């Protein structure tokens, strides 16, 4: 029995020992002493990793949520303390916008002008020097046509014009903040002449020097209107530079009394042409006028400029007027005349206000006065008319601001 009890005791002890061993393998207290250091290490590792987040700082412009954003220069992605690895720009329908990454991979911008009234999304990714990645996202909407303005300008880029050609800008919306808009427009010339801009209205501004442009000079127009607020809530969208060349100095002088037109180059007469100006009932404007358009043939209907008969029809309607050069918006031209008697030119003024030159029907006779003057004139050439007995042409009737004195011209500047 004694032996039996001893054995039973040993058995119990063994079982207890076994229990202890089992507990040493599975108990929470023993687990903390073995794997607890691993959890702490992991936490420290996680904390260290968090502290080692990418140092690259991405900036997207316009900022997220912007509206009325520029369509030219506002869209851009730049990164500091890193390099860009991916930039994606899309429209609301998912269409991708092509862009260009700088050589050093620190900036990105669209390759072309953006569309107005369009929402764009930008997603950018960058890495720092340790290879850690950073991300940034933004969405913005560009300015709408209703909230933007543009300026339609003349002359065209790359053209060659006469010495009287002003830079004329017509805005598609009324400009109330004229000073801000004018500051965004610069006109310079290689001749060094001072150029001043003059506002004729809230939608038209012309720019010219004191005297005619110097021949063979180059004039440059810069429009930096992107984002300029021209009126309350209305912003400019143009950002461009254009240049044009001034040709030879040709000025023609029409004398309605002698009924002759003298064409000069740098003041020297190169040709004299007999003309027929406006009749005593329909006098031609006097003053300095600039050629704004040329037509080999054009239709002239009196009804369009107020010359109508008792039935309301035009007093004249000539569908093929040859070699017509516009001098005013109201309808004054120098043009060929094939329907009048040849004897009127140089002898009597018979027109409705235009300056007529002898010509033939069809505009193909190279020997006529009309043909010669047309082919030897360019847009921007000057025609000075005198002795008609009529008033001086209004400076904003065509490109005729030269009829204002320099002091009056400068008084129309907003800056």
Short mmCIF file of C-alpha atoms in Angstrom, two decimals:
data_model
loop_
_atom_site.label_atom_id
_atom_site.label_comp_id
_atom_site.label_asym_id
_atom_site.label_seq_id
_atom_site.Cartn_x
_atom_site.Cartn_y
_atom_site.Cartn_z
CA UNK A 1 0.00 0.00 0.00
CA UNK A 2 2.81 2.25 0.88
CA UNK A 3 4.45 1.57 -2.37
CA UNK A 4 1.18 2.16 -4.10
CA UNK A 5 0.73 5.54 -2.52
CA UNK A 6 4.27 6.51 -3.40
CA UNK A 7 3.67 5.60 -6.97
CA UNK A 8 0.41 7.45 -6.97
CA UNK A 9 2.18 10.43 -5.61
CA UNK A 10 4.81 10.22 -8.29
CA UNK A 11 2.12 9.99 -10.87
CA UNK A 12 0.44 13.05 -9.53
CA UNK A 13 3.74 14.85 -9.45
CA UNK A 14 4.41 13.89 -12.99
CA UNK A 15 1.00 15.07 -14.00
CA UNK A 16 1.56 18.32 -12.20
CA UNK A 17 4.94 18.60 -13.82
CA UNK A 18 3.32 17.93 -17.13
CA UNK A 19 0.77 20.60 -16.36
CA UNK A 20 3.50 23.05 -15.54
CA UNK A 21 5.25 22.26 -18.77
CA UNK A 22 2.06 22.75 -20.70
CA UNK A 23 1.47 26.05 -18.99
CA UNK A 24 5.02 27.15 -19.76
CA UNK A 25 4.31 26.65 -23.43
CA UNK A 26 0.88 28.33 -23.57
CA UNK A 27 0.34 30.72 -20.65
CA UNK A 28 0.08 34.47 -21.27
CA UNK A 29 2.58 35.28 -18.58
CA UNK A 30 5.27 33.12 -20.08
CA UNK A 31 4.35 34.41 -23.63
CA UNK A 32 5.01 37.98 -22.58
CA UNK A 33 8.48 37.11 -21.52
CA UNK A 34 9.34 35.48 -24.86
CA UNK A 35 7.34 37.16 -27.76
CA UNK A 36 6.55 40.45 -26.06
CA UNK A 37 9.90 41.86 -27.13
CA UNK A 38 8.92 41.06 -30.74
CA UNK A 39 5.69 43.12 -30.49
CA UNK A 40 7.58 46.03 -29.02
CA UNK A 41 10.16 45.85 -31.77
CA UNK A 42 7.42 45.81 -34.41
CA UNK A 43 5.75 48.82 -32.85
CA UNK A 44 9.06 50.63 -32.83
CA UNK A 45 9.62 49.63 -36.43
CA UNK A 46 6.18 50.92 -37.37
CA UNK A 47 6.85 54.16 -35.57
CA UNK A 48 10.20 54.52 -37.30
CA UNK A 49 8.61 53.83 -40.68
CA UNK A 50 5.97 56.45 -39.99
CA UNK A 51 8.69 58.92 -39.15
CA UNK A 52 10.35 58.01 -42.46
CA UNK A 53 7.38 58.98 -44.67
CA UNK A 54 8.37 60.59 -47.97
CA UNK A 55 9.96 64.01 -47.72
CA UNK A 56 8.76 64.88 -51.23
CA UNK A 57 6.28 67.77 -51.16
CA UNK A 58 3.90 67.99 -54.13
CA UNK A 59 2.01 71.17 -54.99
CA UNK A 60 -0.80 71.23 -57.55
CA UNK A 61 -2.18 74.48 -58.91
CA UNK A 62 -4.89 75.61 -59.08
CA UNK A 63 -5.71 74.41 -55.60
CA UNK A 64 -8.29 71.70 -55.12
CA UNK A 65 -11.84 72.96 -55.61
CA UNK A 66 -10.91 76.10 -57.57
CA UNK A 67 -13.22 77.49 -60.21
CA UNK A 68 -12.65 80.25 -62.79
CA UNK A 69 -9.17 78.78 -63.26
CA UNK A 70 -6.99 80.03 -66.08
CA UNK A 71 -6.83 78.04 -69.30
CA UNK A 72 -3.22 79.06 -69.92
CA UNK A 73 -0.81 79.12 -67.01
CA UNK A 74 -2.58 78.04 -63.87
CA UNK A 75 -2.37 74.25 -64.29
CA UNK A 76 0.96 72.95 -62.98
CA UNK A 77 2.50 70.36 -60.68
CA UNK A 78 5.77 70.99 -58.85
CA UNK A 79 7.67 68.99 -56.26
CA UNK A 80 10.31 69.93 -53.73
CA UNK A 81 12.62 67.49 -51.95
CA UNK A 82 12.00 64.87 -54.59
CA UNK A 83 11.19 64.09 -58.21
CA UNK A 84 7.91 63.45 -59.96
CA UNK A 85 7.37 59.86 -61.04
CA UNK A 86 3.87 60.13 -62.47
CA UNK A 87 1.34 62.88 -63.25
CA UNK A 88 -2.07 62.17 -64.72
CA UNK A 89 -4.49 64.89 -65.75
CA UNK A 90 -7.96 63.99 -67.00
CA UNK A 91 -11.25 65.64 -67.84
CA UNK A 92 -14.49 64.65 -66.17
CA UNK A 93 -15.14 62.01 -68.85
CA UNK A 94 -11.74 60.44 -68.29
CA UNK A 95 -9.96 61.85 -71.34
CA UNK A 96 -6.26 62.29 -70.66
CA UNK A 97 -4.51 65.62 -71.09
CA UNK A 98 -1.03 65.48 -72.58
CA UNK A 99 1.64 67.10 -70.46
CA UNK A 100 5.37 67.71 -70.33
CA UNK A 101 7.74 66.84 -67.49
CA UNK A 102 10.73 69.11 -66.93
CA UNK A 103 14.21 67.73 -67.53
CA UNK A 104 14.92 67.60 -63.80
CA UNK A 105 11.55 65.96 -63.14
CA UNK A 106 10.52 68.58 -60.61
CA UNK A 107 7.66 70.15 -62.56
CA UNK A 108 4.91 69.24 -65.02
CA UNK A 109 2.43 71.24 -67.08
CA UNK A 110 -0.08 70.60 -69.87
CA UNK A 111 1.28 70.78 -73.40
CA UNK A 112 -1.66 72.78 -74.78
CA UNK A 113 -4.15 75.40 -73.69
CA UNK A 114 -7.01 74.01 -71.60
CA UNK A 115 -10.67 74.24 -72.53
CA UNK A 116 -13.00 76.70 -70.87
CA UNK A 117 -15.86 75.50 -68.62
CA UNK A 118 -14.11 72.17 -68.05
CA UNK A 119 -13.39 70.25 -64.85
CA UNK A 120 -9.95 68.65 -64.63
CA UNK A 121 -8.57 66.11 -62.17
CA UNK A 122 -4.87 65.81 -61.39
CA UNK A 123 -3.14 62.90 -59.65
CA UNK A 124 0.57 63.21 -58.92
CA UNK A 125 3.18 60.85 -57.48
CA UNK A 126 6.74 61.64 -56.39
CA UNK A 127 9.67 59.99 -54.65
CA UNK A 128 12.22 61.44 -52.30
CA UNK A 129 15.94 60.57 -52.19
CA UNK A 130 15.21 57.47 -50.09
CA UNK A 131 12.71 56.18 -52.63
CA UNK A 132 9.72 56.87 -50.40
CA UNK A 133 6.56 57.74 -52.34
CA UNK A 134 4.21 60.70 -51.86
CA UNK A 135 0.85 61.33 -53.54
CA UNK A 136 -1.33 64.40 -54.13
CA UNK A 137 -4.68 64.91 -55.88
CA UNK A 138 -6.71 67.95 -56.91
CA UNK A 139 -9.68 68.91 -59.03
CA UNK A 140 -10.49 72.33 -60.52
CA UNK A 141 -12.75 73.94 -63.10
CA UNK A 142 -11.61 76.42 -65.73
CA UNK A 143 -13.23 79.77 -66.36
CA UNK A 144 -16.41 79.77 -68.45
CA UNK A 145 -16.99 81.88 -71.58
CA UNK A 146 -19.56 83.84 -69.59
CA UNK A 147 -16.88 84.71 -67.03
CA UNK A 148 -14.04 85.47 -69.42
CA UNK A 149 -13.13 87.97 -72.12
CA UNK A 150 -10.86 88.04 -75.15
CA UNK A 151 -9.48 90.84 -77.29
CA UNK A 152 -9.66 90.53 -81.06
CA UNK A 153 -6.68 92.45 -82.43
CA UNK A 154 -5.36 93.79 -85.69
CA UNK A 155 -2.99 93.63 -87.52
CA UNK A 156 -2.24 89.94 -87.75
CA UNK A 157 0.92 88.28 -86.56
CA UNK A 158 3.61 88.27 -89.24
CA UNK A 159 1.90 90.80 -91.50
CA UNK A 160 3.46 93.81 -93.19
CA UNK A 161 1.40 97.01 -92.95
CA UNK A 162 1.59 100.69 -93.74
CA UNK A 163 2.95 103.39 -91.45
CA UNK A 164 -0.50 104.45 -90.26
CA UNK A 165 -1.67 101.08 -88.96
CA UNK A 166 -2.55 101.27 -85.24
CA UNK A 167 -2.82 98.27 -82.98
CA UNK A 168 -6.57 98.00 -82.51
CA UNK A 169 -8.09 95.67 -79.92
CA UNK A 170 -11.82 94.99 -79.72
CA UNK A 171 -12.94 93.15 -76.57
CA UNK A 172 -15.91 90.80 -76.66
CA UNK A 173 -17.14 92.11 -73.29
CA UNK A 174 -17.30 95.55 -71.73
CA UNK A 175 -14.15 96.37 -69.76
CA UNK A 176 -14.71 98.37 -66.60
CA UNK A 177 -11.30 97.82 -65.06
CA UNK A 178 -9.50 99.50 -67.95
CA UNK A 179 -6.28 100.19 -66.06
CA UNK A 180 -5.75 96.53 -65.14
CA UNK A 181 -6.39 95.40 -68.70
CA UNK A 182 -4.20 98.09 -70.23
CA UNK A 183 -1.36 97.15 -67.88
CA UNK A 184 -1.60 93.62 -69.28
CA UNK A 185 -1.06 94.88 -72.83
CA UNK A 186 2.24 96.26 -74.09
CA UNK A 187 3.12 97.54 -77.56
CA UNK A 188 6.75 98.21 -78.42
CA UNK A 189 8.67 99.04 -81.58
CA UNK A 190 12.23 98.60 -82.73
CA UNK A 191 12.23 102.28 -83.73
CA UNK A 192 12.10 103.25 -80.06
CA UNK A 193 8.99 105.38 -80.52
CA UNK A 194 6.79 105.88 -77.47
CA UNK A 195 3.51 104.01 -77.91
CA UNK A 196 0.37 104.99 -76.00
CA UNK A 197 -3.00 103.25 -75.90
CA UNK A 198 -6.31 105.11 -76.10
CA UNK A 199 -9.76 103.82 -75.07
CA UNK A 200 -12.52 104.71 -77.52
CA UNK A 201 -15.11 102.78 -75.49
CA UNK A 202 -15.36 100.01 -72.91
CA UNK A 203 -14.75 97.51 -75.71
CA UNK A 204 -12.14 99.14 -77.95
CA UNK A 205 -8.58 100.26 -77.31
CA UNK A 206 -6.13 101.43 -80.01
CA UNK A 207 -2.39 101.98 -79.61
CA UNK A 208 -0.07 104.18 -81.70
CA UNK A 209 2.96 106.50 -81.49
CA UNK A 210 2.90 110.30 -81.77
CA UNK A 211 3.83 110.23 -85.46
CA UNK A 212 3.48 107.47 -88.05
CA UNK A 213 5.50 104.32 -87.44
CA UNK A 214 9.03 104.40 -88.81
CA UNK A 215 9.28 102.45 -92.04
CA UNK A 216 10.89 98.99 -91.89
CA UNK A 217 10.52 98.84 -88.10
CA UNK A 218 8.97 95.92 -86.22
CA UNK A 219 6.11 96.32 -83.76
CA UNK A 220 5.41 93.75 -81.04
CA UNK A 221 2.14 93.32 -79.17
CA UNK A 222 2.14 91.34 -75.92
CA UNK A 223 -1.13 90.23 -74.35
CA UNK A 224 -0.64 89.17 -70.73
CA UNK A 225 -4.33 89.07 -69.86
CA UNK A 226 -4.50 85.59 -68.38
CA UNK A 227 -6.39 85.90 -65.09
CA UNK A 228 -6.74 89.70 -65.32
CA UNK A 229 -10.14 90.78 -64.02
CA UNK A 230 -11.53 93.08 -66.72
CA UNK A 231 -14.91 93.51 -65.06
CA UNK A 232 -16.51 92.08 -61.94
CA UNK A 233 -16.17 88.29 -62.18
CA UNK A 234 -14.91 88.44 -65.79
CA UNK A 235 -11.31 87.35 -66.42
CA UNK A 236 -8.91 87.45 -69.34
CA UNK A 237 -7.71 84.22 -70.93
CA UNK A 238 -5.13 85.39 -73.49
CA UNK A 239 -1.39 84.96 -73.16
CA UNK A 240 0.38 85.58 -76.45
CA UNK A 241 2.89 87.70 -78.32
CA UNK A 242 2.54 88.81 -81.94
CA UNK A 243 4.70 90.97 -84.19
CA UNK A 244 4.20 92.78 -87.48
CA UNK A 245 6.44 94.77 -89.77
CA UNK A 246 6.02 98.32 -91.00
CA UNK A 247 6.60 98.60 -94.75
CA UNK A 248 7.59 101.61 -96.83
CA UNK A 249 6.24 105.04 -95.92
CA UNK A 250 3.37 105.67 -98.35
CA UNK A 251 0.94 108.53 -97.74
CA UNK A 252 -1.58 109.66 -100.38
CA UNK A 253 -3.17 113.11 -100.45
CA UNK A 254 -6.62 113.61 -101.95
CA UNK A 255 -7.58 117.19 -102.84
CA UNK A 256 -11.29 117.40 -103.65
CA UNK A 257 -10.82 120.92 -105.00
CA UNK A 258 -8.18 120.02 -107.60
CA UNK A 259 -9.64 116.52 -107.95
CA UNK A 260 -6.21 114.95 -107.83
CA UNK A 261 -4.59 112.35 -105.57
CA UNK A 262 -0.87 112.62 -104.96
CA UNK A 263 0.92 109.47 -103.79
CA UNK A 264 4.14 110.02 -101.84
CA UNK A 265 6.96 107.89 -100.47
CA UNK A 266 8.74 109.56 -97.55
CA UNK A 267 7.25 112.85 -98.65
CA UNK A 268 8.37 112.61 -102.29
CA UNK A 269 5.61 112.39 -104.93
CA UNK A 270 5.80 109.18 -106.98
CA UNK A 271 2.50 109.48 -108.86
CA UNK A 272 -0.52 111.74 -109.32
CA UNK A 273 -3.93 110.28 -110.19
CA UNK A 274 -7.11 112.17 -111.19
CA UNK A 275 -10.07 111.38 -108.91
CA UNK A 276 -13.75 112.08 -108.39
CA UNK A 277 -14.71 112.70 -104.74
CA UNK A 278 -18.09 113.13 -103.08
CA UNK A 279 -20.63 115.40 -104.73
CA UNK A 280 -21.71 118.66 -103.07
CA UNK A 281 -24.74 116.77 -101.71
CA UNK A 282 -22.68 113.81 -100.44
CA UNK A 283 -19.32 115.19 -99.43
CA UNK A 284 -16.35 113.00 -98.59
CA UNK A 285 -15.06 113.17 -95.01
CA UNK A 286 -11.93 115.20 -94.50
CA UNK A 287 -9.00 114.09 -92.38
CA UNK A 288 -6.44 111.34 -91.97
CA UNK A 289 -7.73 107.89 -92.89
CA UNK A 290 -6.05 104.50 -92.75
CA UNK A 291 -6.66 101.64 -95.15
CA UNK A 292 -8.26 98.83 -93.18
CA UNK A 293 -9.37 96.34 -95.89
CA UNK A 294 -8.76 95.63 -99.58
CA UNK A 295 -11.14 93.90 -102.03
CA UNK A 296 -10.35 93.09 -105.63
CA UNK A 297 -14.11 93.30 -106.17
CA UNK A 298 -16.95 94.02 -103.78
CA UNK A 299 -20.65 94.87 -103.78
CA UNK A 300 -21.74 98.37 -102.81
CA UNK A 301 -25.39 98.87 -101.93
CA UNK A 302 -26.52 102.36 -100.98
CA UNK A 303 -29.19 100.97 -98.67
CA UNK A 304 -26.51 99.65 -96.29
CA UNK A 305 -25.20 103.16 -95.63
CA UNK A 306 -28.43 105.14 -95.68
CA UNK A 307 -28.68 106.09 -99.36
CA UNK A 308 -32.20 104.97 -100.28
CA UNK A 309 -34.86 106.11 -102.73
CA UNK A 310 -38.54 106.71 -102.05
CA UNK A 311 -39.21 102.97 -102.25
CA UNK A 312 -36.59 102.20 -99.63
CA UNK A 313 -34.21 100.67 -102.14
CA UNK A 314 -30.61 101.67 -102.41
CA UNK A 315 -29.87 104.63 -104.64
CA UNK A 316 -27.19 102.40 -106.12
CA UNK A 317 -26.39 98.68 -106.00
CA UNK A 318 -23.19 97.77 -107.82
CA UNK A 319 -22.26 94.12 -107.40
CA UNK A 320 -18.73 94.25 -108.83
CA UNK A 321 -16.99 97.43 -107.72
CA UNK A 322 -13.32 96.90 -108.65
CA UNK A 323 -10.22 97.56 -106.56
CA UNK A 324 -11.96 98.78 -103.40
CA UNK A 325 -9.98 99.90 -100.35
CA UNK A 326 -11.87 100.70 -97.14
CA UNK A 327 -11.13 103.92 -95.26
CA UNK A 328 -13.99 104.05 -92.71
CA UNK A 329 -16.40 101.65 -91.05
CA UNK A 330 -19.26 103.81 -92.31
CA UNK A 331 -18.50 103.04 -95.93
CA UNK A 332 -15.87 105.43 -97.30
CA UNK A 333 -13.65 103.73 -99.91
CA UNK A 334 -11.08 104.54 -102.51
CA UNK A 335 -12.22 102.37 -105.42
CA UNK A 336 -12.21 101.85 -109.14
CA UNK A 337 -15.16 103.21 -111.15
CA UNK A 338 -16.09 101.71 -114.53
CA UNK A 339 -19.66 103.04 -114.78
CA UNK A 340 -18.91 106.76 -114.77
CA UNK A 341 -17.80 108.78 -117.75
CA UNK A 342 -14.01 108.92 -118.08
CA UNK A 343 -14.26 112.71 -118.23
CA UNK A 344 -15.38 113.04 -114.62
CA UNK A 345 -12.03 112.02 -113.14
CA UNK A 346 -10.05 115.13 -112.45
CA UNK A 347 -13.02 117.30 -113.49
CA UNK A 348 -16.08 116.84 -111.26
CA UNK A 349 -17.00 115.28 -107.90
CA UNK A 350 -19.94 112.93 -108.40
CA UNK A 351 -19.72 110.13 -105.82
CA UNK A 352 -21.78 109.43 -102.69
CA UNK A 353 -18.71 110.12 -100.55
CA UNK A 354 -16.10 107.71 -101.83
CA UNK A 355 -12.98 108.58 -103.82
CA UNK A 356 -13.34 107.17 -107.32
CA UNK A 357 -10.55 106.25 -109.74
CA UNK A 358 -10.86 105.40 -113.42
CA UNK A 359 -11.16 101.64 -113.92
CA UNK A 360 -12.74 98.95 -116.10
CA UNK A 361 -15.28 96.24 -115.36
CA UNK A 362 -13.80 92.96 -114.21
CA UNK A 363 -10.83 94.33 -112.25
CA UNK A 364 -8.37 92.74 -114.66
CA UNK A 365 -7.13 95.74 -116.63
CA UNK A 366 -3.61 96.37 -115.35
CA UNK A 367 -3.43 99.72 -117.08
CA UNK A 368 -6.09 101.52 -115.07
CA UNK A 369 -5.61 104.01 -112.26
CA UNK A 370 -7.75 101.83 -110.00
CA UNK A 371 -5.55 98.80 -110.62
CA UNK A 372 -2.32 100.71 -110.06
CA UNK A 373 -3.42 102.24 -106.77
CA UNK A 374 -4.83 98.92 -105.49
CA UNK A 375 -1.69 96.92 -106.27
CA UNK A 376 0.63 99.59 -104.88
CA UNK A 377 -1.22 99.99 -101.58
CA UNK A 378 -1.22 97.86 -98.44
CA UNK A 379 -3.44 97.81 -95.37
CA UNK A 380 -2.19 100.50 -93.01
CA UNK A 381 -1.30 103.01 -95.71
CA UNK A 382 -2.54 106.55 -95.08
CA UNK A 383 -4.91 108.63 -97.20
CA UNK A 384 -5.27 112.31 -96.24
CA UNK A 385 -8.38 114.02 -97.65
CA UNK A 386 -8.87 117.78 -97.78
CA UNK A 387 -11.00 120.51 -99.34
CA UNK A 388 -14.25 118.55 -99.44
CA UNK A 389 -16.24 120.97 -97.30
CA UNK A 390 -17.27 118.16 -94.95
CA UNK A 391 -16.41 117.52 -91.30
CA UNK A 392 -13.31 115.66 -90.17
CA UNK A 393 -13.83 111.92 -89.90
CA UNK A 394 -14.42 110.66 -86.35
CA UNK A 395 -11.25 109.06 -84.94
CA UNK A 396 -13.08 105.83 -84.10
CA UNK A 397 -14.76 105.55 -87.53
CA UNK A 398 -12.28 103.02 -88.83
CA UNK A 399 -8.62 103.10 -87.82
CA UNK A 400 -8.48 106.87 -87.86
CA UNK A 401 -7.18 107.87 -84.44
CA UNK A 402 -4.54 110.05 -86.11
CA UNK A 403 -7.15 112.80 -86.20
CA UNK A 404 -6.67 113.27 -82.45
CA UNK A 405 -3.80 115.40 -81.22
CA UNK A 406 -1.11 113.59 -79.25
CA UNK A 407 -2.30 115.28 -76.05
CA UNK A 408 -5.90 114.19 -76.64
CA UNK A 409 -4.72 110.71 -77.56
CA UNK A 410 -2.75 110.33 -74.35
CA UNK A 411 -5.70 111.66 -72.36
CA UNK A 412 -7.61 108.53 -73.38
CA UNK A 413 -5.13 106.22 -71.67
CA UNK A 414 -6.25 104.48 -68.48
CA UNK A 415 -2.76 104.28 -66.98
#
